[in-house]
Coordinates of C-alpha atoms (C1' of nucleotides) in Angstrom, one line a residue:
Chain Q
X1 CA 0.0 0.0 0.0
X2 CA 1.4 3.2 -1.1
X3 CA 1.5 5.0 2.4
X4 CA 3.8 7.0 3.8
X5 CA 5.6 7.3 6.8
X6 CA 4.0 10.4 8.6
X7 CA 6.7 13.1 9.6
X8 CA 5.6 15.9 12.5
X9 CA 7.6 18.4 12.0
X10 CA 7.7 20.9 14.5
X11 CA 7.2 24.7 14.0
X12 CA 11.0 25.7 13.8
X13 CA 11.6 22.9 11.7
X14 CA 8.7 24.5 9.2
X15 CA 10.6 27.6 9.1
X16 CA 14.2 26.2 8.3
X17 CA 13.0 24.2 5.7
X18 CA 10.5 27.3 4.1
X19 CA 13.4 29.3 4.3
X20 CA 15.9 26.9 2.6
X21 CA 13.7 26.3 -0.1
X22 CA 13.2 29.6 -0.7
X23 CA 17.4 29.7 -1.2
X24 CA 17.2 26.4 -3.4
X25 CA 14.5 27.6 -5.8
X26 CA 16.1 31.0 -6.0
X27 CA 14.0 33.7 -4.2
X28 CA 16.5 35.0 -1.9
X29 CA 20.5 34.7 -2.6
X30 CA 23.1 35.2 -1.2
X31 CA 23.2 39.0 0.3
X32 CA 19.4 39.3 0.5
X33 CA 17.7 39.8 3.8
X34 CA 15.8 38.2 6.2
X35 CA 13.1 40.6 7.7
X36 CA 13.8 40.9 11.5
X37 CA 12.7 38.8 13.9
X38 CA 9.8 40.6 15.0
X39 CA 8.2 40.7 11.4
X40 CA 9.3 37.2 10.7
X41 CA 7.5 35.9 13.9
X42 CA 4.5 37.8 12.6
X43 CA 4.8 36.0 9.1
X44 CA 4.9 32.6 10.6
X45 CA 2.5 33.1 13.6
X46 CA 4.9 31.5 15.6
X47 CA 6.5 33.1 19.0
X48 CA 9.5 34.9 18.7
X49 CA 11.4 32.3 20.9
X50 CA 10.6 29.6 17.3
X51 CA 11.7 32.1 14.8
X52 CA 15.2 32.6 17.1
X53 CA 15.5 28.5 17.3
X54 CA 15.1 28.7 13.7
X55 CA 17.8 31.3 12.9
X56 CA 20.1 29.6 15.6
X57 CA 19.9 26.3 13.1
X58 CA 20.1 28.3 9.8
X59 CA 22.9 30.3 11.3
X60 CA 25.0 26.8 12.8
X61 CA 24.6 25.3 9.1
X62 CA 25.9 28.6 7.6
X63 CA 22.9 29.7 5.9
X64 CA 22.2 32.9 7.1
X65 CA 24.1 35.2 9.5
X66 CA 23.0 37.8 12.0
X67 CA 24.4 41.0 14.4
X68 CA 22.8 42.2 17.1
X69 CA 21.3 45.8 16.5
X70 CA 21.4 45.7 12.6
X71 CA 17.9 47.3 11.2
X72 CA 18.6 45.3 8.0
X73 CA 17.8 42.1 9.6
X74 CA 19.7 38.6 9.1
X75 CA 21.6 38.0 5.6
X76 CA 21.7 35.1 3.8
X77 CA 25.4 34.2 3.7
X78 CA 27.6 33.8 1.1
X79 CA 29.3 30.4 0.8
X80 CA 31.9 29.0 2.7
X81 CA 33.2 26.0 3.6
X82 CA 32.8 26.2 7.1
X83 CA 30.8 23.8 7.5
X84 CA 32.5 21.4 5.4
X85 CA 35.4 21.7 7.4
X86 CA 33.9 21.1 10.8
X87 CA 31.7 18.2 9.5
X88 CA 35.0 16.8 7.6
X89 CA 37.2 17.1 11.1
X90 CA 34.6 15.8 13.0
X91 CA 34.8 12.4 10.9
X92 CA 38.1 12.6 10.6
X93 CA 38.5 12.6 14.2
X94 CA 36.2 9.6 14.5
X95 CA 37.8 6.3 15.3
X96 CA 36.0 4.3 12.7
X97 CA 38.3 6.5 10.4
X98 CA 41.8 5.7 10.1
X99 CA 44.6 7.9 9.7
X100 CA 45.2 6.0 6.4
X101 CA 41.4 6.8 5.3
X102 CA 42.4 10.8 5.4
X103 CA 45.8 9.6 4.1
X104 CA 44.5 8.3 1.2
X105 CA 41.8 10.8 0.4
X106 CA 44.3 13.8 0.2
X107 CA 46.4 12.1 -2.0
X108 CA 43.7 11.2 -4.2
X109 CA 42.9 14.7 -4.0
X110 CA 46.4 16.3 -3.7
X111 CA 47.3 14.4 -6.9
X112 CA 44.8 15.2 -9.0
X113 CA 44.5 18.8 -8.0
X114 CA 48.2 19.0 -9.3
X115 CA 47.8 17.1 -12.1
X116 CA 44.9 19.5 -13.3
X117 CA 47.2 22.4 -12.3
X118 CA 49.6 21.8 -14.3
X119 CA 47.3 21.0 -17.3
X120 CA 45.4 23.9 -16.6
X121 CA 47.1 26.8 -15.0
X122 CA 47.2 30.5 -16.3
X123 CA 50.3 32.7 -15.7
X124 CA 48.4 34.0 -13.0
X125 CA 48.3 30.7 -11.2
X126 CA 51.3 30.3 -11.7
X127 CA 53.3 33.4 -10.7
X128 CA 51.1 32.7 -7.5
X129 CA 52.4 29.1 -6.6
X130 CA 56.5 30.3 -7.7
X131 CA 55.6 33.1 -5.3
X132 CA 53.9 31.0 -2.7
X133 CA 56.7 28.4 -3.0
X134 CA 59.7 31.4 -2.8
X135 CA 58.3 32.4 0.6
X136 CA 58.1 29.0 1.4
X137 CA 61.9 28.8 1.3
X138 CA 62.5 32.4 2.2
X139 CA 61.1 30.9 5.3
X140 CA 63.0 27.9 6.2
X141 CA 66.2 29.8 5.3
X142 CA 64.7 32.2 8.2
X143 CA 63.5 30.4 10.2
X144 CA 64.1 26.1 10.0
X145 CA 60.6 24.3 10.6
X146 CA 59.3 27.0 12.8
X147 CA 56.4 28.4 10.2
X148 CA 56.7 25.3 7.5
X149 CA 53.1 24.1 7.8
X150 CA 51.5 27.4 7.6
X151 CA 53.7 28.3 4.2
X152 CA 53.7 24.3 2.9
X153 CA 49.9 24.9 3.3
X154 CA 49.6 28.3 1.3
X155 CA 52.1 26.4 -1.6
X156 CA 49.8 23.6 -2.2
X157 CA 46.3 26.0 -2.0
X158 CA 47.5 27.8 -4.6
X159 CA 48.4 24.7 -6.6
X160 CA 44.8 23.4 -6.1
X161 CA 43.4 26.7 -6.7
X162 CA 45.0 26.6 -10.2
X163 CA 43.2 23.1 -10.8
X164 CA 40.0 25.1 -11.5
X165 CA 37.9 22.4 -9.4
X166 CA 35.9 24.2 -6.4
X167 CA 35.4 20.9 -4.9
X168 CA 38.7 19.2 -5.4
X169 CA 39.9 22.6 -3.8
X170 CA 37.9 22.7 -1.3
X171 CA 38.0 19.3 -0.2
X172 CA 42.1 19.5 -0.7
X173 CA 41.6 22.8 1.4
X174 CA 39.9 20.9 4.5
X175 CA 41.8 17.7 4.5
X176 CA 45.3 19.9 4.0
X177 CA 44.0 21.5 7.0
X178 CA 43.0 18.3 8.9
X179 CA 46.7 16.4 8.1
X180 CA 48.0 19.5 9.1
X181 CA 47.0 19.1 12.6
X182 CA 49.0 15.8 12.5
X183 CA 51.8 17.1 10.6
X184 CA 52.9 20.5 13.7
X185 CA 52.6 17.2 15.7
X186 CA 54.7 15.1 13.8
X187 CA 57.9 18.2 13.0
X188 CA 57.9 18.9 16.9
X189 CA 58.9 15.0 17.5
X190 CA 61.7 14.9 14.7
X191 CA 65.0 15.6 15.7
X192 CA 65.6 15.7 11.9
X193 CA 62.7 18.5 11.1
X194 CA 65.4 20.6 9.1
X195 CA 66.3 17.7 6.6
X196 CA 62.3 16.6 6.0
X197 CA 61.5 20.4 5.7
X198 CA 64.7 21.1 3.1
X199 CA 63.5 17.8 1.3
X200 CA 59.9 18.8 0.9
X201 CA 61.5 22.3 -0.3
X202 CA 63.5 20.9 -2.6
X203 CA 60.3 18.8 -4.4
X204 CA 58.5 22.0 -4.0
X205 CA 61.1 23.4 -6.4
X206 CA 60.2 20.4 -8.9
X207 CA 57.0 20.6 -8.6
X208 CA 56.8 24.3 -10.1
X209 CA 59.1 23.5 -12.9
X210 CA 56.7 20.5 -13.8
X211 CA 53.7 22.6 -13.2
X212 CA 55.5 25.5 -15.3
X213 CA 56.5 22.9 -18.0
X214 CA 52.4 21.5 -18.4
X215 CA 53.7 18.2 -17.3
X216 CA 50.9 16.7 -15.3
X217 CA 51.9 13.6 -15.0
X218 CA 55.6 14.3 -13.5
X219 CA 54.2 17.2 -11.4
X220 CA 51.4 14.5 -9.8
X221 CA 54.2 11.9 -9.0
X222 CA 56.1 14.7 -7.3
X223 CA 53.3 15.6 -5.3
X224 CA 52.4 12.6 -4.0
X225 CA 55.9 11.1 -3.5
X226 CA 56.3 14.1 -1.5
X227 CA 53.6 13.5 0.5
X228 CA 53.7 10.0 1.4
X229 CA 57.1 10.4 2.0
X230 CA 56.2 13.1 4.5
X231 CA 54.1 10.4 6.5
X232 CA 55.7 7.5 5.5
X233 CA 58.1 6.9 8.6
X234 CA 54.9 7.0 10.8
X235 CA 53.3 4.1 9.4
X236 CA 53.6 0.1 9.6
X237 CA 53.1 -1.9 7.0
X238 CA 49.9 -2.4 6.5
X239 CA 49.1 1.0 6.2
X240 CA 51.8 1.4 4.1
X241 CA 49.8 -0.9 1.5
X242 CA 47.1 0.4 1.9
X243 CA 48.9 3.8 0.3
X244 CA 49.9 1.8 -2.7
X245 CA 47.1 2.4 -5.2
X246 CA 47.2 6.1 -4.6
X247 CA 51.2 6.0 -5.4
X248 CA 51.3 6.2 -9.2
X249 CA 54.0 5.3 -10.4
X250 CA 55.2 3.2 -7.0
X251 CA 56.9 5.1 -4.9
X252 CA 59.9 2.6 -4.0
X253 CA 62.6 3.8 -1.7
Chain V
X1 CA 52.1 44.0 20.5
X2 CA 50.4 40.3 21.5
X3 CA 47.4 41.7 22.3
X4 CA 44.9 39.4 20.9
X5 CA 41.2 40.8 19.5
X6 CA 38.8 40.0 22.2
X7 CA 35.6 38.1 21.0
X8 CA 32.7 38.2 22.5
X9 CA 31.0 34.7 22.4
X10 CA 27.3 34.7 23.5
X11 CA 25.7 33.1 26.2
X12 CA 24.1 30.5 23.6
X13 CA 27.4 29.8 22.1
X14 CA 29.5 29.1 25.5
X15 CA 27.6 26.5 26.7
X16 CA 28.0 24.9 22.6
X17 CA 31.3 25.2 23.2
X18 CA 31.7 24.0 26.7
X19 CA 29.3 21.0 25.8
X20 CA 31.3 20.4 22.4
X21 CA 34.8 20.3 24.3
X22 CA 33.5 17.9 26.8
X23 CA 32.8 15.6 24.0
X24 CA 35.9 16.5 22.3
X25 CA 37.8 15.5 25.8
X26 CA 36.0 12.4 26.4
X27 CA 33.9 13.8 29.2
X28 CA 31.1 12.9 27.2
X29 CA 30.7 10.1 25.0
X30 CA 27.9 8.8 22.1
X31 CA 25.0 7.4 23.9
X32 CA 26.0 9.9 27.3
X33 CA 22.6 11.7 28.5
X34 CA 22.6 15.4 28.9
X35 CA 20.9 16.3 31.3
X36 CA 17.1 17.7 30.8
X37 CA 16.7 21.1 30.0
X38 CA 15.9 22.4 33.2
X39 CA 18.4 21.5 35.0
X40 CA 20.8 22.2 32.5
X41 CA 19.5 25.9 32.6
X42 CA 20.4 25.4 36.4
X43 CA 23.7 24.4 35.8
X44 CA 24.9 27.4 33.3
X45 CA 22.8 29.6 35.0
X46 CA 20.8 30.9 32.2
X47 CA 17.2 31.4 31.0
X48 CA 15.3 27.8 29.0
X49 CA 15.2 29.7 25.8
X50 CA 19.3 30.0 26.3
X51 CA 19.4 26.4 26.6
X52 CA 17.2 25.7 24.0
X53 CA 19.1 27.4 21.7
X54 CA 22.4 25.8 22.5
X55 CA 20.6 22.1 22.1
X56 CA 19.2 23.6 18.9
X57 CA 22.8 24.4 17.3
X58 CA 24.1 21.5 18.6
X59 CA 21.6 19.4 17.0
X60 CA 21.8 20.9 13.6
X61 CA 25.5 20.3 13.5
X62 CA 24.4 16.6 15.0
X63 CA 26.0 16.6 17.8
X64 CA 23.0 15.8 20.7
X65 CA 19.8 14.3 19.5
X66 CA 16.9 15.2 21.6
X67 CA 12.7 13.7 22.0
X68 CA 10.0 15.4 23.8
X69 CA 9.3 13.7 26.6
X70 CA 12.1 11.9 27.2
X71 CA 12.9 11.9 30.8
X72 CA 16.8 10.7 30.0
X73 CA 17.4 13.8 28.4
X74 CA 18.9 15.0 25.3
X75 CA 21.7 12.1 24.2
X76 CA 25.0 12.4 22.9
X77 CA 24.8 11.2 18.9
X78 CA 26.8 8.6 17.2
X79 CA 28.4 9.8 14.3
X80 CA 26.2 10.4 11.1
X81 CA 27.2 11.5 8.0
X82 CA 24.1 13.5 7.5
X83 CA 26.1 17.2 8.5
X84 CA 28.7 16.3 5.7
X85 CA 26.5 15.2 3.1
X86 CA 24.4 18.5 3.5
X87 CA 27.4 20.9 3.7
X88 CA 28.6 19.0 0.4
X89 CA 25.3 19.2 -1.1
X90 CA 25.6 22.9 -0.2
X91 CA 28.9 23.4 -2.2
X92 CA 28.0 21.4 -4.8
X93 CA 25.0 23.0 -5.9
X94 CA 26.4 26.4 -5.4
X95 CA 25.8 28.2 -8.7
X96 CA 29.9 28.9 -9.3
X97 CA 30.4 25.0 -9.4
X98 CA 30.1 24.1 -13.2
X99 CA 28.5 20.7 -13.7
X100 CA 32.3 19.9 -15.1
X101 CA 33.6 20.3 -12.0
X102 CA 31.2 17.7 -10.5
X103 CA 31.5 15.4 -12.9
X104 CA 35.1 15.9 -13.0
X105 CA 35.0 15.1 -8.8
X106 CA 32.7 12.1 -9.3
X107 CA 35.2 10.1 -11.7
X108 CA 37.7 11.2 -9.5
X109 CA 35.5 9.2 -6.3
X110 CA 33.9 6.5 -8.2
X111 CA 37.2 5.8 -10.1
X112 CA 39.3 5.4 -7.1
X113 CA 36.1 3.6 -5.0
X114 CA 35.9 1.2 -8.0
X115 CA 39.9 0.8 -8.1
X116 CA 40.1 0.0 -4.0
X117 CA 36.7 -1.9 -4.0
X118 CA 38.4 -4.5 -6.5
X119 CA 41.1 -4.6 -4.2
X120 CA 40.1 -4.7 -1.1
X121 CA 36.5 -6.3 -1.2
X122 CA 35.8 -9.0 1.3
X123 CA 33.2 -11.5 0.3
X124 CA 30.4 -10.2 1.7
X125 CA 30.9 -6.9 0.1
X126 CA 30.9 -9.1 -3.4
X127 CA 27.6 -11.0 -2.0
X128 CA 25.8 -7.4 -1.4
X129 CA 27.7 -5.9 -4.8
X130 CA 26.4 -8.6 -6.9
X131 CA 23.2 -9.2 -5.3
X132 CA 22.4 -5.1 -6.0
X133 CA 23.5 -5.5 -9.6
X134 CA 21.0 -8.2 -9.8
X135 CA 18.3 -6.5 -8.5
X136 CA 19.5 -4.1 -11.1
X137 CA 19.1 -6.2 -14.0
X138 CA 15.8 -7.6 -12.5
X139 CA 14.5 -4.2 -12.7
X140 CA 15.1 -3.1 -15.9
X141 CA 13.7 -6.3 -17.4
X142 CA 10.7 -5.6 -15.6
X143 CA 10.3 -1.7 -15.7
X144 CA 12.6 -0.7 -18.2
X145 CA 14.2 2.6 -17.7
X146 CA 11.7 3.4 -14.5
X147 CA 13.3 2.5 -11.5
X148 CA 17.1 2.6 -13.3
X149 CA 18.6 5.8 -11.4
X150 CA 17.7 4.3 -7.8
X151 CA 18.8 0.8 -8.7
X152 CA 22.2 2.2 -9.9
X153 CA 22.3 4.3 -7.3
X154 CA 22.6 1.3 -5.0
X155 CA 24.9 -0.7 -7.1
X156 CA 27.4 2.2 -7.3
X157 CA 26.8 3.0 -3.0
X158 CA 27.7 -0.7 -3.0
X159 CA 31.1 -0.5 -4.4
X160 CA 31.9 2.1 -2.4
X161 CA 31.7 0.6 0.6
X162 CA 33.4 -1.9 -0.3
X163 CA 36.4 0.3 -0.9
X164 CA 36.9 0.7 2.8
X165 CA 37.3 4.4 2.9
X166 CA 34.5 6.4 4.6
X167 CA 35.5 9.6 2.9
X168 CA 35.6 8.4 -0.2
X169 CA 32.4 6.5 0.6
X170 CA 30.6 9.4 1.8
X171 CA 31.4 11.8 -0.4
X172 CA 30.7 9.6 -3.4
X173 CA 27.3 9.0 -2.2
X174 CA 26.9 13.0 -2.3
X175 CA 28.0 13.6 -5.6
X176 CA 26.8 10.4 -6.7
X177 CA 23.2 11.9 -5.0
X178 CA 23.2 14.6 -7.0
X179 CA 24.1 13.2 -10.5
X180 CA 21.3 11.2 -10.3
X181 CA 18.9 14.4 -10.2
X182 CA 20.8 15.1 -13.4
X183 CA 20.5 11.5 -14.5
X184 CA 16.5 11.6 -14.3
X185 CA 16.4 14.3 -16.5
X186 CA 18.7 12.9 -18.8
X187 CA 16.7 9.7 -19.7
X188 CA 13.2 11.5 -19.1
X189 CA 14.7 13.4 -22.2
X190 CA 16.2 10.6 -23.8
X191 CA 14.3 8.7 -26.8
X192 CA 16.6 5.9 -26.6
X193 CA 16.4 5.3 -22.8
X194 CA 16.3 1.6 -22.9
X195 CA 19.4 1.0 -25.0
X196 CA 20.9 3.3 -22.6
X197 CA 19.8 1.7 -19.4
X198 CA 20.9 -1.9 -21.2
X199 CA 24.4 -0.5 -22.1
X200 CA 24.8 0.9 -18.3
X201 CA 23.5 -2.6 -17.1
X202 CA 26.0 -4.9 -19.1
X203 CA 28.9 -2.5 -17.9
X204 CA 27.9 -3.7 -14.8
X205 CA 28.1 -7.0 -15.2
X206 CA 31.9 -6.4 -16.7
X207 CA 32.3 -4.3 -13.6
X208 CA 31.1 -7.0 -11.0
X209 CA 33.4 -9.7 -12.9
X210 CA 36.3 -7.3 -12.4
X211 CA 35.7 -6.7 -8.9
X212 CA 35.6 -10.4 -8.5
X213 CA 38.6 -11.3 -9.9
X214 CA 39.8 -8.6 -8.1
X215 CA 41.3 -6.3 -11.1
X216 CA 41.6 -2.7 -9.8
X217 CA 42.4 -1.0 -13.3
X218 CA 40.3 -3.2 -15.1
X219 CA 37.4 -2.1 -12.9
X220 CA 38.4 1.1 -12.4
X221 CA 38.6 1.5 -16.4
X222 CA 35.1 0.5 -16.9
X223 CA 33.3 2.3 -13.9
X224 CA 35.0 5.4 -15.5
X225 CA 33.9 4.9 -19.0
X226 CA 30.5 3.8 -17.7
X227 CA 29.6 7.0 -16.3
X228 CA 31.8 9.1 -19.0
X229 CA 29.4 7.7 -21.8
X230 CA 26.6 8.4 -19.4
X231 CA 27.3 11.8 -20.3
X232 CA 29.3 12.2 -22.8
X233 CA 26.3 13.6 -25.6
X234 CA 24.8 16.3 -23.0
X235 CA 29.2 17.9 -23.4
X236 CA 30.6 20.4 -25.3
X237 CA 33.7 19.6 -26.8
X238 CA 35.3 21.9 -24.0
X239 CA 33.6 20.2 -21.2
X240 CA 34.7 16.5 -22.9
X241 CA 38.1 18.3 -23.2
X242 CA 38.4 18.6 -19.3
X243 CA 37.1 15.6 -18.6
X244 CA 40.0 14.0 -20.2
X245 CA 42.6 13.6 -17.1
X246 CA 39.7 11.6 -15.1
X247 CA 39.7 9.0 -18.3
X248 CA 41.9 6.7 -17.7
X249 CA 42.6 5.4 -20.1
X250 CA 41.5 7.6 -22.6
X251 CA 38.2 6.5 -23.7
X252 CA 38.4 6.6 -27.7
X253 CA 34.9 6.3 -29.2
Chain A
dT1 C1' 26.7 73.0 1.4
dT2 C1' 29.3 69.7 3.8
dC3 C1' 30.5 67.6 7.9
dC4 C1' 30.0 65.7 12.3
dG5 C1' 28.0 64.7 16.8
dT6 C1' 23.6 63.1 18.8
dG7 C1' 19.0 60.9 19.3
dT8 C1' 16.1 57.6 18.6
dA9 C1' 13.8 53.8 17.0
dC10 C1' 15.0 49.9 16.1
dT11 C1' 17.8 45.3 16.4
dG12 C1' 19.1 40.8 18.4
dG13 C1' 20.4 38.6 23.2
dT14 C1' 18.4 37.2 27.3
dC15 C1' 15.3 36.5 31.0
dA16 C1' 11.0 34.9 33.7
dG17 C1' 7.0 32.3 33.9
dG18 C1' 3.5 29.5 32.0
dC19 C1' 0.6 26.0 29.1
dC20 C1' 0.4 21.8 26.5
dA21 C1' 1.0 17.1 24.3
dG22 C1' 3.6 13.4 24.8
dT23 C1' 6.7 9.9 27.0
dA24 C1' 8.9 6.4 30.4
dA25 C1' 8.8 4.3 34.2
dA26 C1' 6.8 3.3 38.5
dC27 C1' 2.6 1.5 40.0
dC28 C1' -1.1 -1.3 40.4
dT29 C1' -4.1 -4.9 39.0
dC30 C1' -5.0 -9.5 37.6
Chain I
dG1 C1' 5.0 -12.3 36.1
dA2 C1' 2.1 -9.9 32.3
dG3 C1' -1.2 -6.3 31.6
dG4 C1' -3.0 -1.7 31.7
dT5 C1' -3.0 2.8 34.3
dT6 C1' -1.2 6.7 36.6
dT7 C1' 2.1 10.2 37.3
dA8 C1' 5.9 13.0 37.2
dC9 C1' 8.4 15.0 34.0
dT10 C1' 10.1 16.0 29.3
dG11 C1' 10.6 19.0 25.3
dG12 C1' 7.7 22.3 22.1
dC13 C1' 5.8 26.5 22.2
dC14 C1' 3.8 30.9 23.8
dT15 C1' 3.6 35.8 26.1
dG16 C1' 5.6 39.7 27.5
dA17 C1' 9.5 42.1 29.1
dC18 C1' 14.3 44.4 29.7
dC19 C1' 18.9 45.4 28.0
dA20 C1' 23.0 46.6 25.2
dG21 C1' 24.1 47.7 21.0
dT22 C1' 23.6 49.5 16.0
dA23 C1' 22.0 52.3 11.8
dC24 C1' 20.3 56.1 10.3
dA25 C1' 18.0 60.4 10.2
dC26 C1' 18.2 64.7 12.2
dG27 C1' 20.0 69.0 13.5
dG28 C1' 23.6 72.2 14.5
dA29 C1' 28.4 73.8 13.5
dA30 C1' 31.9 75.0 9.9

DNA sequence: TTCCGTGTACTGGTCAGGCCAGTAAACCTC
DNA sequence: GAGGTTTACTGGCCTGACCAGTACACGGAA
């Protein structure tokens, strides 16, 4: 029998989802505005304590945003991958998700965000990554390991940036940021930080050339030679299998 | 001078914090009861419609779960993937992410889901892969084109858990969600709907025999192909032209 | 005329107190 | 023990209120 399920949904629920449809099918965009609380509360006939429960959700899932004492009422936010980020960490930081999962996906994404970079890049893109990656020695000469994640992190966002894939760039944004985390850890335990830092310089400085050259292929390997090699020490064998499709060609050391 | 910008954080969002960190800390663990609402107003010292709007945020991002009349209180959540799946709904959809770009991601995931499913597949995953694909089959000889999108859909989810990577998995399943509202268009459109349907099925079966004899590249190859042709005739030859790197190999028609 | 305080009418943040439908568990019956 | 029934309490929602803070129009000084 073609029934179906009954789903109550409450009053606040009611206004999130009017309100997000209303985004979807394209009566309000990004920059409109909400009318105030007062006058929404009036439009729904719900109490003002509902309409605020609704904002509260709309605001926590990044839809809209809203300031105390602005006439101009709530605005409906522009993207941003906020949310993304905090959902993606909070799997990531999940047990039932290995290290090796998040591994794997950032090479995946890491290597075809460079390959695409270097098929695809404008002089633009690419003055930006042989700037990013000049700091990024500038630095280390500087300073050793001290600020290498924050610049190793700017090199590679303006490789994937160049890709011309929001959400390969995006998603390579977030899980960059995630490994990241790992990665401060793992410098400030290795008495050797200076030669992995110089290392991942030095592939940096291939990396460009192959991007500057339109070699995808080459530049990819690089990239996620460099990578895995990064990691590589940390991990036992099995893990270290589990890398192997993402390692084209092998990486064999 | 290290002063730091102060930032006012509301009464609402301190006690999302304070509630977020004890989870974070492993004061509070999935399945934990919070407290009811009243006492938690109690405990922070702050009016119901405060507390209410903490529990609100903190179930939109899906971090409590809470049921009128429960007398056990709000509980902590297990992990669902329902936060990530809308905040990559939300970037995919946005209006500056060409249809190129998500095609261009979901080779990317179903290649590589496809490539480690054929690797890594225990036998149960092949019992549930194969039995889908049936049902697949089963389908289309009795409805034809009608039921073909949320048959596939399951075939493909499938395969991707069998890969063994939850990112991959759940971010497939996104992208793979949103194709298919391209996909019912397409064959709603499409005169020749049946030979397509047919064409997608018998890739199938190549796929499933590939995944069984556990050939990464040979499944990977096909899965790619499979959705390429998909949509190959809806591309411009710039949009094919992108679309390129993701074939691998090149697919020659 | 332009500029710059100043007022004011609003905003969102928070509070107190109250009603209701619904649930879980204790209770009572058999 | 298995069953219905009560009860205490839950979350959903409402009304009405106060406050700190903001945008903007207004009015006076240059």
């Amino acid at each position: 029998m073609p029934f179906t399920p009954v789903q109550k949904v409450s009053a606040y629920e009611s206004i999130v989802l009017q309100i997000e449809s209303a985004i979807a099918n394209g009566d309000l965009k990004a920059g409109d505005r909400l009318p105030g609380e007062r006058k929404l509360m009036a439009d729904f006939s719900v109490s003002r304590a509902t309409v605020r429960e609704a904002l509260r959700v709309l605001q926590a899932t990044g839809v809209v945003e809203s300031r105390p004492g602005d006439p101009r009422g709530p605005v409906i936010s522009h993207y941003s991958p906020r949310l993304l980020e905090k959902s993606m960490s909070q799997l990531a930081r999940l047990d039932s998700v290995s290290r090796v999962e998040v591994l794997q996906f950032r090479l995946l994404l890491e290597g075809s965000a460079t390959r695409l970079a270097a098929r695809n890049r404008s002089e633009a893109d690419l003055d930006l990554i042989t700037t990013r990656h000049r700091e990024l020695e500038a630095s280390i000469k500087a300073d050793g390991a001290e600020f290498f994640s924050d610049h190793v992190a700017r090199f590679h966002a303006a490789i994937r940036r160049a890709a011309g894939n929001q959400l390969i760039e995006i998603c390579g944004n977030v899980v960059g940021g995630i490994m990241s985390e790992l990665m401060v850890r793992r410098l400030r335990t290795d008495a050797d930080q200076l030669a992995i830092v110089q290392r991942s310089a030095l592939d940096g400085a291939r990396l460009v050339e192959a991007i500057s050259a339109r070699d995808p292929e080459g530049a990819a390997a690089i990239q996620v030679a460099n990578i895995y090699r990064f990691y590589a020490d940390d991990l036992d064998p099995a893990e270290v299998d589990a890398l192997q499709p993402f390692l084209d060609p092998p990486v064999v050391e």
